[in-house]
Amino acid sequence: MAKRDLSSFFETYLEKDQLFQNKGALLANYVPECVDYRDEQIEAVAQILAPALKQDKPSNLFIYGKTGTGKTLSVQHITAQMLEIAEKKEIQLHITYLNCKLKKVADTEYRLVAELARDFGRTIPPTGLPTDEVYKLFFDSLDKRKGIIIIVLDEIDQLLKKAGDEILYNLTRINSELKNSQVAIIGISNDLLFTEGLDARVKSSLSEEELVFPPYNALQIQNILRQRSDEAFKKDALEQGVIEKCAAYAAREHGDVRRAIDLLRVAGELAERQNCVKVQIEHLDAAEDKIERDRIQDTVMTQPKQHQACLFSIITLFEHQDPKKKRPYGLTGEVYDVYKEICRKVGLRPLTQRRISDLITELDMLGIINAKIISKGRFGRTREIQLSIPSSTKPKIIKILQESLGI
DNA sequence: GTCAATTCACATGAAAGAGACCACGGTCTAGTG
DNA sequence: CTAGACCGTGGTCTCTTTCATGTGAATTGACGA
């Protein structure tokens, strides 16, 4: 019986009128043919990089802009075209793109240089070599190439936060040691104030040119969304006003188009699952909800045990709170007490309070909790910790934590 | 009543250790001709 | 004689601990009006 049900399910699924015609257009890695509303920026970048085609070293470039303002896309667009031309005219040009945020790829000095060296055809072990050895290998392979090399470092602020600015200093110095080739660096950062904390030498040599990508406004987002949805959805699959509302959401989130596109895709998926003929505005709301829920569940699930234990203690603290004191927040010390108790129950070695303090900060950064430092005067300084999980998700989160901790 | 000193309960920083993972070079061992 | 196993050394990386220092306002207590 179950079998027949299933096959009929698949049959109806196949017969069902799909809303999407090309969902790929709404996925994060989709590269559209042209980048709208960034003409000015693209032209500026192109002008700065153009000397590379004449075998002159272009200036180092720094690009700022909030997430989802088309920085990465624009740069990829330009570099792809440059490479095309270079190939046609047999110009010696090599462009390397590296996202520094990707964990385990390029978030430390060693890994970054190793990854770069790999891009130039060296095999570098993931660990074990001294860092300066890797530098040497990298230099060697660089120098073997003649011509211009452009290194694009995306989300460079992340790299700096973790690994310090020594890498950048070393990279900017490369040129003086190379005989045959010249290196230009393009840094892309979400953080507008990023260069503030930079060493002055690095700052001046790295940001010879600077460019800011302004956020898209609501109207521009609308048009971009319309274009993407025309490609992704079938005709008339969207109800009137859906795009407008979606754009409004994104504009509120300082013009993050990526987010808007995500929202649209999830809304579409929800509508499809509900067998609706059109994507309605309600689907958008549901989609926003779902994205947030999934995000929280994902992050909670992938946290290390100690983080989970810490989060679980925060939740338990609220669950078993003395109803008399009626406080919507907990303090670091209280959390730590509960945490120790939980560790004892689960058989986990309790960490020090110092460490827990850090874990709390991390959970705060992830947006799972909300921790605010307050001073209670004579009664010390601590954090006010609040859960920022919607109550509808809470039981599920508790279940995940209990399973993972084995309670 | 006013004002500076005190005090609490952590926050925050820096440094260093532990343990996992890995490459490399040297040494040992067993198999082969 | 040689390939492969095995070990010791030295390196990175992440997570922690230890030690030290910082912090902000309620409270305290001296002081003066």
Tab-separated table of C-alpha atoms (C1' of nucleotides) in Angstrom:
chain	number	residue	atom	x	y	z
A	1	MET	CA	0.000	0.000	0.000
A	2	ALA	CA	2.704	2.329	0.953
A	3	LYS	CA	4.378	1.576	-2.288
A	4	ARG	CA	1.401	2.529	-4.370
A	5	ASP	CA	0.923	5.694	-2.402
A	6	LEU	CA	4.444	6.678	-3.034
A	7	SER	CA	4.376	6.026	-6.725
A	8	SER	CA	1.161	7.927	-7.104
A	9	PHE	CA	2.765	10.703	-5.153
A	10	PHE	CA	5.627	10.820	-7.593
A	11	GLU	CA	3.247	10.687	-10.506
A	12	THR	CA	1.218	13.594	-9.312
A	13	TYR	CA	4.443	15.343	-8.517
A	14	LEU	CA	5.545	14.975	-12.091
A	15	GLU	CA	2.198	16.000	-13.487
A	16	LYS	CA	2.010	18.951	-11.217
A	17	ASP	CA	2.343	22.277	-12.858
A	18	GLN	CA	5.695	23.522	-11.704
A	19	LEU	CA	6.200	27.096	-10.716
A	20	PHE	CA	9.870	27.109	-11.521
A	21	GLN	CA	11.325	26.840	-14.931
A	22	ASN	CA	14.936	27.396	-13.980
A	23	LYS	CA	15.545	27.475	-10.295
A	24	GLY	CA	19.268	27.835	-10.853
A	25	ALA	CA	18.796	31.523	-11.505
A	26	LEU	CA	17.936	32.026	-7.879
A	27	LEU	CA	20.819	30.090	-6.411
A	28	ALA	CA	23.764	31.759	-4.788
A	29	ASN	CA	26.328	30.643	-7.331
A	30	TYR	CA	24.397	31.829	-10.352
A	31	VAL	CA	26.306	34.277	-12.488
A	32	PRO	CA	24.001	36.473	-14.544
A	33	GLU	CA	24.971	37.687	-17.984
A	34	CYS	CA	25.292	41.254	-16.961
A	35	VAL	CA	25.527	43.096	-13.704
A	36	ASP	CA	22.923	45.800	-13.398
A	37	TYR	CA	23.350	49.194	-11.800
A	38	ARG	CA	27.050	48.675	-11.271
A	39	ASP	CA	28.243	50.191	-14.531
A	40	GLU	CA	30.044	52.997	-12.833
A	41	GLN	CA	31.869	50.686	-10.474
A	42	ILE	CA	32.671	48.131	-13.108
A	43	GLU	CA	34.091	50.769	-15.343
A	44	ALA	CA	36.219	52.118	-12.536
A	45	VAL	CA	37.563	48.688	-11.685
A	46	ALA	CA	38.180	47.918	-15.330
A	47	GLN	CA	40.108	51.125	-15.746
A	48	ILE	CA	42.281	50.329	-12.787
A	49	LEU	CA	42.963	46.804	-13.944
A	50	ALA	CA	43.356	47.510	-17.624
A	51	PRO	CA	47.130	48.120	-17.486
A	52	ALA	CA	47.491	44.426	-16.774
A	53	LEU	CA	46.642	43.748	-20.390
A	54	LYS	CA	49.593	45.841	-21.422
A	55	GLN	CA	51.809	43.974	-19.025
A	56	ASP	CA	52.007	46.858	-16.596
A	57	LYS	CA	51.258	46.249	-12.975
A	58	PRO	CA	47.857	47.671	-12.108
A	59	SER	CA	47.418	49.505	-8.829
A	60	ASN	CA	46.398	47.547	-5.829
A	61	LEU	CA	42.696	47.979	-5.315
A	62	PHE	CA	40.431	47.926	-2.367
A	63	ILE	CA	36.721	47.440	-2.719
A	64	TYR	CA	34.268	48.115	0.063
A	65	GLY	CA	30.586	47.527	0.274
A	66	LYS	CA	27.957	45.838	2.346
A	67	THR	CA	27.003	42.235	1.695
A	68	GLY	CA	24.934	41.636	-1.374
A	69	THR	CA	25.929	44.790	-3.208
A	70	GLY	CA	27.469	42.981	-6.134
A	71	LYS	CA	31.140	43.370	-5.285
A	72	THR	CA	32.162	39.808	-5.874
A	73	LEU	CA	29.944	39.474	-8.893
A	74	SER	CA	31.348	42.589	-10.520
A	75	VAL	CA	34.916	41.580	-9.956
A	76	GLN	CA	34.299	38.100	-11.283
A	77	HIS	CA	32.599	39.591	-14.267
A	78	ILE	CA	35.545	41.823	-15.058
A	79	THR	CA	38.239	39.273	-14.432
A	80	ALA	CA	36.475	36.717	-16.590
A	81	GLN	CA	36.432	39.144	-19.495
A	82	MET	CA	40.024	40.112	-18.968
A	83	LEU	CA	41.085	36.500	-19.016
A	84	GLU	CA	39.143	35.971	-22.201
A	85	ILE	CA	40.906	38.804	-23.914
A	86	ALA	CA	44.241	37.764	-22.537
A	87	GLU	CA	43.789	34.306	-23.946
A	88	LYS	CA	42.777	35.596	-27.323
A	89	LYS	CA	45.759	37.889	-27.602
A	90	GLU	CA	48.115	35.595	-25.754
A	91	ILE	CA	48.841	37.994	-22.993
A	92	GLN	CA	50.507	36.638	-19.911
A	93	LEU	CA	47.903	37.178	-17.254
A	94	HIS	CA	46.936	35.128	-14.301
A	95	ILE	CA	44.075	35.902	-11.971
A	96	THR	CA	43.494	34.087	-8.736
A	97	TYR	CA	40.333	34.410	-6.753
A	98	LEU	CA	40.296	33.410	-3.128
A	99	ASN	CA	37.548	33.708	-0.588
A	100	CYS	CA	39.163	34.198	2.784
A	101	LYS	CA	36.037	33.451	4.689
A	102	LEU	CA	35.756	29.847	3.700
A	103	LYS	CA	36.822	27.913	6.723
A	104	LYS	CA	39.635	25.459	6.316
A	105	VAL	CA	40.604	27.062	3.060
A	106	ALA	CA	42.126	30.420	3.631
A	107	ASP	CA	41.552	31.662	7.119
A	108	THR	CA	45.128	31.577	8.331
A	109	GLU	CA	48.399	32.798	6.913
A	110	TYR	CA	49.617	29.313	6.155
A	111	ARG	CA	46.428	28.237	4.453
A	112	LEU	CA	46.148	31.364	2.393
A	113	VAL	CA	49.658	31.114	1.033
A	114	ALA	CA	49.308	27.374	0.567
A	115	GLU	CA	46.098	27.880	-1.352
A	116	LEU	CA	47.713	30.508	-3.531
A	117	ALA	CA	50.665	28.254	-4.199
A	118	ARG	CA	48.290	25.439	-5.095
A	119	ASP	CA	46.649	27.700	-7.569
A	120	PHE	CA	50.013	28.005	-9.243
A	121	GLY	CA	50.351	24.289	-9.527
A	122	ARG	CA	52.246	23.391	-6.388
A	123	THR	CA	51.128	20.646	-4.111
A	124	ILE	CA	51.231	21.863	-0.545
A	125	PRO	CA	50.327	19.638	2.373
A	126	PRO	CA	47.535	20.933	4.575
A	127	THR	CA	49.927	21.202	7.477
A	128	GLY	CA	53.409	20.230	8.513
A	129	LEU	CA	55.535	22.701	6.604
A	130	PRO	CA	56.970	25.829	8.158
A	131	THR	CA	55.152	28.894	6.948
A	132	ASP	CA	58.186	30.543	5.417
A	133	GLU	CA	58.844	27.355	3.490
A	134	VAL	CA	55.428	27.685	1.926
A	135	TYR	CA	56.155	31.297	1.153
A	136	LYS	CA	59.296	30.246	-0.630
A	137	LEU	CA	57.442	27.690	-2.700
A	138	PHE	CA	54.863	30.290	-3.526
A	139	PHE	CA	57.480	32.839	-4.572
A	140	ASP	CA	59.215	30.293	-6.718
A	141	SER	CA	56.107	29.369	-8.595
A	142	LEU	CA	55.203	33.016	-8.971
A	143	ASP	CA	58.513	33.912	-10.430
A	144	LYS	CA	58.346	31.111	-12.934
A	145	ARG	CA	55.345	32.747	-14.495
A	146	LYS	CA	56.082	35.720	-16.559
A	147	GLY	CA	53.670	38.591	-16.692
A	148	ILE	CA	51.040	40.025	-14.464
A	149	ILE	CA	49.348	38.231	-11.635
A	150	ILE	CA	46.228	39.528	-9.995
A	151	ILE	CA	45.199	38.108	-6.650
A	152	VAL	CA	41.635	38.721	-5.550
A	153	LEU	CA	41.089	38.312	-1.834
A	154	ASP	CA	37.412	38.251	-1.034
A	155	GLU	CA	36.201	38.998	2.482
A	156	ILE	CA	39.666	40.061	3.389
A	157	ASP	CA	38.491	41.485	6.719
A	158	GLN	CA	37.796	37.969	7.947
A	159	LEU	CA	41.320	36.948	7.161
A	160	LEU	CA	42.761	39.877	8.985
A	161	LYS	CA	40.658	39.356	12.039
A	162	LYS	CA	41.975	35.852	12.399
A	163	ALA	CA	45.484	35.996	11.133
A	164	GLY	CA	46.718	39.534	11.602
A	165	ASP	CA	48.088	41.911	8.996
A	166	GLU	CA	51.459	40.305	8.568
A	167	ILE	CA	50.243	38.342	5.582
A	168	LEU	CA	49.145	41.453	3.811
A	169	TYR	CA	52.423	43.087	4.566
A	170	ASN	CA	54.256	40.134	3.099
A	171	LEU	CA	52.045	40.082	0.054
A	172	THR	CA	52.559	43.742	-0.645
A	173	ARG	CA	56.275	43.209	-0.479
A	174	ILE	CA	56.297	40.354	-2.941
A	175	ASN	CA	56.938	42.535	-5.939
A	176	SER	CA	60.327	43.674	-4.792
A	177	GLU	CA	61.455	40.060	-4.712
A	178	LEU	CA	60.089	38.989	-8.036
A	179	LYS	CA	62.070	39.343	-11.192
A	180	ASN	CA	59.823	38.068	-13.918
A	181	SER	CA	56.346	38.831	-12.764
A	182	GLN	CA	54.373	41.503	-10.991
A	183	VAL	CA	51.574	41.012	-8.531
A	184	ALA	CA	48.560	43.215	-7.957
A	185	ILE	CA	46.174	42.647	-5.118
A	186	ILE	CA	42.475	43.296	-5.027
A	187	GLY	CA	40.946	43.231	-1.569
A	188	ILE	CA	37.214	42.959	-1.125
A	189	SER	CA	35.735	43.786	2.244
A	190	ASN	CA	32.287	44.090	3.752
A	191	ASP	CA	33.561	46.245	6.512
A	192	LEU	CA	33.780	49.890	5.594
A	193	LEU	CA	36.022	50.707	8.513
A	194	PHE	CA	38.273	47.795	7.813
A	195	THR	CA	41.463	49.692	7.019
A	196	GLU	CA	41.292	51.645	10.257
A	197	GLY	CA	42.997	48.916	12.219
A	198	LEU	CA	45.582	48.268	9.557
A	199	ASP	CA	49.281	48.844	9.857
A	200	ALA	CA	50.075	52.141	8.160
A	201	ARG	CA	52.567	50.626	5.726
A	202	VAL	CA	50.134	47.963	4.634
A	203	LYS	CA	47.361	50.456	4.389
A	204	SER	CA	49.163	52.806	2.078
A	205	SER	CA	50.523	50.156	-0.224
A	206	LEU	CA	47.424	48.031	-0.351
A	207	SER	CA	44.857	50.678	-0.963
A	208	GLU	CA	46.452	52.588	-3.759
A	209	GLU	CA	42.979	52.755	-5.184
A	210	GLU	CA	39.735	52.511	-3.315
A	211	LEU	CA	36.216	51.939	-4.437
A	212	VAL	CA	32.954	51.840	-2.571
A	213	PHE	CA	29.961	49.849	-3.752
A	214	PRO	CA	26.847	51.610	-2.495
A	215	PRO	CA	23.863	49.482	-1.550
A	216	TYR	CA	21.115	49.047	-4.092
A	217	ASN	CA	17.979	51.008	-3.485
A	218	ALA	CA	14.546	49.417	-3.379
A	219	LEU	CA	13.792	50.214	-6.987
A	220	GLN	CA	16.988	48.680	-8.259
A	221	ILE	CA	16.429	45.600	-6.165
A	222	GLN	CA	12.989	45.314	-7.661
A	223	ASN	CA	14.327	45.341	-11.156
A	224	ILE	CA	17.041	42.861	-10.392
A	225	LEU	CA	14.541	40.581	-8.758
A	226	ARG	CA	12.193	40.924	-11.663
A	227	GLN	CA	14.897	39.935	-14.067
A	228	ARG	CA	15.940	36.929	-12.064
A	229	SER	CA	12.422	35.802	-11.418
A	230	ASP	CA	11.548	36.083	-15.097
A	231	GLU	CA	14.214	33.552	-15.721
A	232	ALA	CA	13.567	31.373	-12.719
A	233	PHE	CA	9.800	31.252	-12.580
A	234	LYS	CA	7.261	30.412	-15.187
A	235	LYS	CA	5.172	33.177	-16.555
A	236	ASP	CA	2.617	34.573	-14.143
A	237	ALA	CA	3.848	32.436	-11.311
A	238	LEU	CA	4.211	35.416	-9.034
A	239	GLU	CA	1.297	37.221	-7.572
A	240	GLN	CA	1.143	40.966	-7.906
A	241	GLY	CA	3.202	42.697	-5.270
A	242	VAL	CA	5.421	39.797	-4.328
A	243	ILE	CA	8.497	41.277	-5.887
A	244	GLU	CA	7.760	44.680	-4.422
A	245	LYS	CA	7.449	43.248	-0.970
A	246	CYS	CA	10.541	41.136	-1.378
A	247	ALA	CA	12.512	44.176	-2.467
A	248	ALA	CA	11.196	46.121	0.475
A	249	TYR	CA	12.447	43.433	2.814
A	250	ALA	CA	15.873	43.580	1.287
A	251	ALA	CA	16.054	47.335	1.211
A	252	ARG	CA	15.331	47.273	4.888
A	253	GLU	CA	18.310	44.984	5.325
A	254	HIS	CA	20.581	47.646	3.849
A	255	GLY	CA	20.108	46.619	0.249
A	256	ASP	CA	21.240	43.033	0.365
A	257	VAL	CA	20.137	41.537	-2.933
A	258	ARG	CA	21.422	38.084	-2.149
A	259	ARG	CA	19.029	37.902	0.714
A	260	ALA	CA	16.116	39.039	-1.401
A	261	ILE	CA	16.845	36.400	-3.997
A	262	ASP	CA	17.056	33.743	-1.327
A	263	LEU	CA	13.767	34.850	0.051
A	264	LEU	CA	12.133	34.650	-3.335
A	265	ARG	CA	13.457	31.179	-3.956
A	266	VAL	CA	12.315	29.799	-0.631
A	267	ALA	CA	8.923	31.423	-1.079
A	268	GLY	CA	8.660	29.719	-4.434
A	269	GLU	CA	9.591	26.364	-2.971
A	270	LEU	CA	7.003	26.742	-0.252
A	271	ALA	CA	4.316	27.692	-2.722
A	272	GLU	CA	5.176	24.744	-4.876
A	273	ARG	CA	5.029	22.369	-1.975
A	274	GLN	CA	1.601	23.658	-1.091
A	275	ASN	CA	0.441	23.095	-4.645
A	276	CYS	CA	-0.320	26.748	-5.130
A	277	VAL	CA	-0.636	28.129	-8.607
A	278	LYS	CA	1.078	31.333	-7.680
A	279	VAL	CA	3.575	32.578	-5.171
A	280	GLN	CA	1.673	34.761	-2.794
A	281	ILE	CA	2.698	37.366	-0.317
A	282	GLU	CA	1.951	34.992	2.543
A	283	HIS	CA	4.586	32.701	1.158
A	284	LEU	CA	7.116	35.451	1.534
A	285	ASP	CA	6.387	35.822	5.200
A	286	ALA	CA	6.550	32.084	5.666
A	287	ALA	CA	9.805	32.020	3.744
A	288	GLU	CA	11.387	34.636	5.937
A	289	ASP	CA	10.355	32.608	8.917
A	290	LYS	CA	11.688	29.407	7.463
A	291	ILE	CA	15.038	30.888	6.479
A	292	GLU	CA	15.568	32.140	9.973
A	293	ARG	CA	14.475	28.838	11.507
A	294	ASP	CA	16.707	26.789	9.279
A	295	ARG	CA	19.602	29.055	9.951
A	296	ILE	CA	19.282	28.678	13.696
A	297	GLN	CA	18.795	24.930	13.531
A	298	ASP	CA	21.757	24.534	11.265
A	299	THR	CA	24.071	26.555	13.394
A	300	VAL	CA	22.970	24.853	16.576
A	301	MET	CA	23.415	21.438	15.063
A	302	THR	CA	26.884	22.108	13.792
A	303	GLN	CA	28.213	23.621	16.999
A	304	PRO	CA	30.824	21.700	19.004
A	305	LYS	CA	29.695	19.894	22.120
A	306	GLN	CA	30.857	22.517	24.558
A	307	HIS	CA	29.028	25.245	22.709
A	308	GLN	CA	25.913	23.147	22.716
A	309	ALA	CA	26.264	22.479	26.416
A	310	CYS	CA	26.653	26.179	26.985
A	311	LEU	CA	23.575	26.991	24.948
A	312	PHE	CA	21.641	24.242	26.657
A	313	SER	CA	22.508	25.666	30.055
A	314	ILE	CA	21.205	29.021	28.982
A	315	ILE	CA	17.942	27.467	27.852
A	316	THR	CA	17.599	25.368	31.011
A	317	LEU	CA	18.275	28.410	33.074
A	318	PHE	CA	15.167	29.989	31.640
A	319	GLU	CA	13.070	26.853	31.708
A	320	HIS	CA	13.680	26.126	35.356
A	321	GLN	CA	13.790	29.666	36.467
A	322	ASP	CA	12.244	30.498	39.799
A	323	PRO	CA	8.948	31.997	38.649
A	324	LYS	CA	9.105	34.520	41.437
A	325	LYS	CA	12.076	36.393	40.201
A	326	LYS	CA	10.610	36.829	36.717
A	327	ARG	CA	13.633	38.061	34.920
A	328	PRO	CA	13.822	37.700	31.164
A	329	TYR	CA	17.582	37.404	31.240
A	330	GLY	CA	20.347	35.407	32.879
A	331	LEU	CA	23.798	36.413	34.037
A	332	THR	CA	27.122	34.870	33.156
A	333	GLY	CA	27.650	33.472	36.636
A	334	GLU	CA	24.225	31.852	36.696
A	335	VAL	CA	24.757	30.296	33.321
A	336	TYR	CA	28.086	28.965	34.451
A	337	ASP	CA	26.567	27.312	37.506
A	338	VAL	CA	23.935	25.574	35.422
A	339	TYR	CA	26.576	24.663	32.889
A	340	LYS	CA	28.736	22.947	35.479
A	341	GLU	CA	25.729	20.985	36.654
A	342	ILE	CA	24.938	19.891	33.120
A	343	CYS	CA	28.504	18.862	32.486
A	344	ARG	CA	28.374	16.683	35.548
A	345	LYS	CA	25.196	15.032	34.320
A	346	VAL	CA	26.447	14.453	30.825
A	347	GLY	CA	29.968	13.516	31.809
A	348	LEU	CA	31.606	16.385	30.013
A	349	ARG	CA	34.712	18.026	31.397
A	350	PRO	CA	33.619	21.518	32.440
A	351	LEU	CA	35.542	24.413	30.987
A	352	THR	CA	36.619	27.442	32.943
A	353	GLN	CA	34.422	30.447	33.297
A	354	ARG	CA	36.829	32.420	31.193
A	355	ARG	CA	36.177	30.107	28.300
A	356	ILE	CA	32.431	30.061	28.820
A	357	SER	CA	32.511	33.810	28.686
A	358	ASP	CA	34.016	33.491	25.223
A	359	LEU	CA	31.500	30.863	24.188
A	360	ILE	CA	28.721	33.193	25.191
A	361	THR	CA	30.221	35.893	23.018
A	362	GLU	CA	30.393	33.456	20.132
A	363	LEU	CA	26.784	32.393	20.538
A	364	ASP	CA	25.889	36.043	20.589
A	365	MET	CA	27.723	36.599	17.318
A	366	LEU	CA	25.813	33.731	15.780
A	367	GLY	CA	22.597	35.465	16.725
A	368	ILE	CA	21.318	32.567	18.772
A	369	ILE	CA	21.413	34.510	21.986
A	370	ASN	CA	21.573	38.161	22.821
A	371	ALA	CA	24.236	39.126	25.318
A	372	LYS	CA	24.601	42.679	26.487
A	373	ILE	CA	27.237	43.855	28.925
A	374	ILE	CA	25.776	45.715	31.834
A	375	SER	CA	27.228	47.087	34.994
A	376	LYS	CA	25.245	46.539	38.113
A	377	GLY	CA	27.313	48.991	40.030
A	378	ARG	CA	28.376	47.709	43.352
A	379	PHE	CA	27.240	44.271	42.243
A	380	GLY	CA	29.711	43.973	39.478
A	381	ARG	CA	29.778	43.819	35.744
A	382	THR	CA	28.350	40.990	33.770
A	383	ARG	CA	26.363	40.065	30.720
A	384	GLU	CA	22.640	40.091	30.412
A	385	ILE	CA	21.890	37.022	28.369
A	386	GLN	CA	18.668	36.538	26.481
A	387	LEU	CA	17.627	33.845	24.068
A	388	SER	CA	16.850	35.120	20.625
A	389	ILE	CA	15.311	31.923	19.339
A	390	PRO	CA	11.678	32.302	18.342
A	391	SER	CA	9.528	30.325	20.742
A	392	SER	CA	8.126	28.213	17.905
A	393	THR	CA	11.611	26.862	17.220
A	394	LYS	CA	12.602	26.399	20.817
A	395	PRO	CA	11.250	22.881	21.421
A	396	LYS	CA	13.011	21.630	18.346
A	397	ILE	CA	16.267	23.226	19.389
A	398	ILE	CA	15.969	21.708	22.842
A	399	LYS	CA	15.418	18.323	21.263
A	400	ILE	CA	18.445	18.709	19.034
A	401	LEU	CA	20.585	19.680	21.982
A	402	GLN	CA	19.324	16.873	24.166
A	403	GLU	CA	19.976	14.320	21.474
A	404	SER	CA	23.413	15.604	20.761
A	405	LEU	CA	24.382	15.841	24.406
A	406	GLY	CA	22.791	12.523	25.244
A	407	ILE	CA	20.450	13.616	27.975
B	1	DG	C1'	23.521	66.757	50.005
B	2	DT	C1'	27.945	66.071	47.465
B	3	DC	C1'	31.893	63.853	45.855
B	4	DA	C1'	35.665	60.738	45.559
B	5	DA	C1'	37.011	56.147	46.809
B	6	DT	C1'	35.708	51.501	47.004
B	7	DT	C1'	33.972	47.304	45.436
B	8	DC	C1'	31.929	43.615	42.967
B	9	DA	C1'	31.541	40.198	39.200
B	10	DC	C1'	32.799	39.636	35.608
B	11	DA	C1'	34.952	41.297	30.778
B	12	DT	C1'	38.921	41.312	28.138
B	13	DG	C1'	43.878	40.402	26.727
B	14	DA	C1'	47.997	37.918	26.361
B	15	DA	C1'	50.641	34.059	26.658
B	16	DA	C1'	51.357	29.555	26.846
B	17	DG	C1'	50.044	24.513	26.900
B	18	DA	C1'	47.801	20.264	25.143
B	19	DG	C1'	46.665	17.369	21.659
B	20	DA	C1'	45.550	16.385	16.860
B	21	DC	C1'	47.387	16.304	12.462
B	22	DC	C1'	51.055	16.234	9.093
B	23	DA	C1'	55.794	16.197	6.368
B	24	DC	C1'	60.354	14.969	6.256
B	25	DG	C1'	64.551	12.442	6.956
B	26	DG	C1'	66.862	8.732	9.065
B	27	DT	C1'	66.893	3.967	10.557
B	28	DC	C1'	65.342	-0.655	10.654
B	29	DT	C1'	63.443	-4.813	8.550
B	30	DA	C1'	62.100	-8.128	5.391
B	31	DG	C1'	61.945	-9.606	0.818
B	32	DT	C1'	64.304	-10.222	-3.603
B	33	DG	C1'	67.749	-11.500	-6.924
C	1	DC	C1'	70.327	-4.129	-2.421
C	2	DT	C1'	66.032	-1.895	-1.977
C	3	DA	C1'	61.189	-0.864	-0.920
C	4	DG	C1'	58.425	-0.124	2.710
C	5	DA	C1'	57.499	0.280	7.768
C	6	DC	C1'	58.485	2.878	11.641
C	7	DC	C1'	60.215	6.485	14.541
C	8	DG	C1'	61.652	11.109	16.101
C	9	DT	C1'	61.626	15.881	15.141
C	10	DG	C1'	59.633	19.931	14.019
C	11	DG	C1'	55.950	22.414	12.184
C	12	DT	C1'	50.650	24.313	12.120
C	13	DC	C1'	46.025	24.720	14.081
C	14	DT	C1'	42.396	24.727	17.357
C	15	DC	C1'	40.722	24.733	21.783
C	16	DT	C1'	41.766	25.726	26.555
C	17	DT	C1'	43.814	27.273	30.776
C	18	DT	C1'	46.313	30.548	33.546
C	19	DC	C1'	47.488	34.899	34.916
C	20	DA	C1'	46.857	39.758	34.704
C	21	DT	C1'	44.529	43.736	33.961
C	22	DG	C1'	40.368	46.518	32.937
C	23	DT	C1'	35.660	48.351	33.751
C	24	DG	C1'	31.418	50.978	35.101
C	25	DA	C1'	28.146	52.326	38.253
C	26	DA	C1'	25.912	51.348	42.951
C	27	DT	C1'	27.437	51.954	47.474
C	28	DT	C1'	29.993	53.862	51.137
C	29	DG	C1'	31.751	57.137	54.007
C	30	DA	C1'	34.086	61.463	54.739
C	31	DC	C1'	33.257	66.148	54.299
C	32	DG	C1'	31.120	70.569	54.238
C	33	DA	C1'	26.907	73.426	54.209
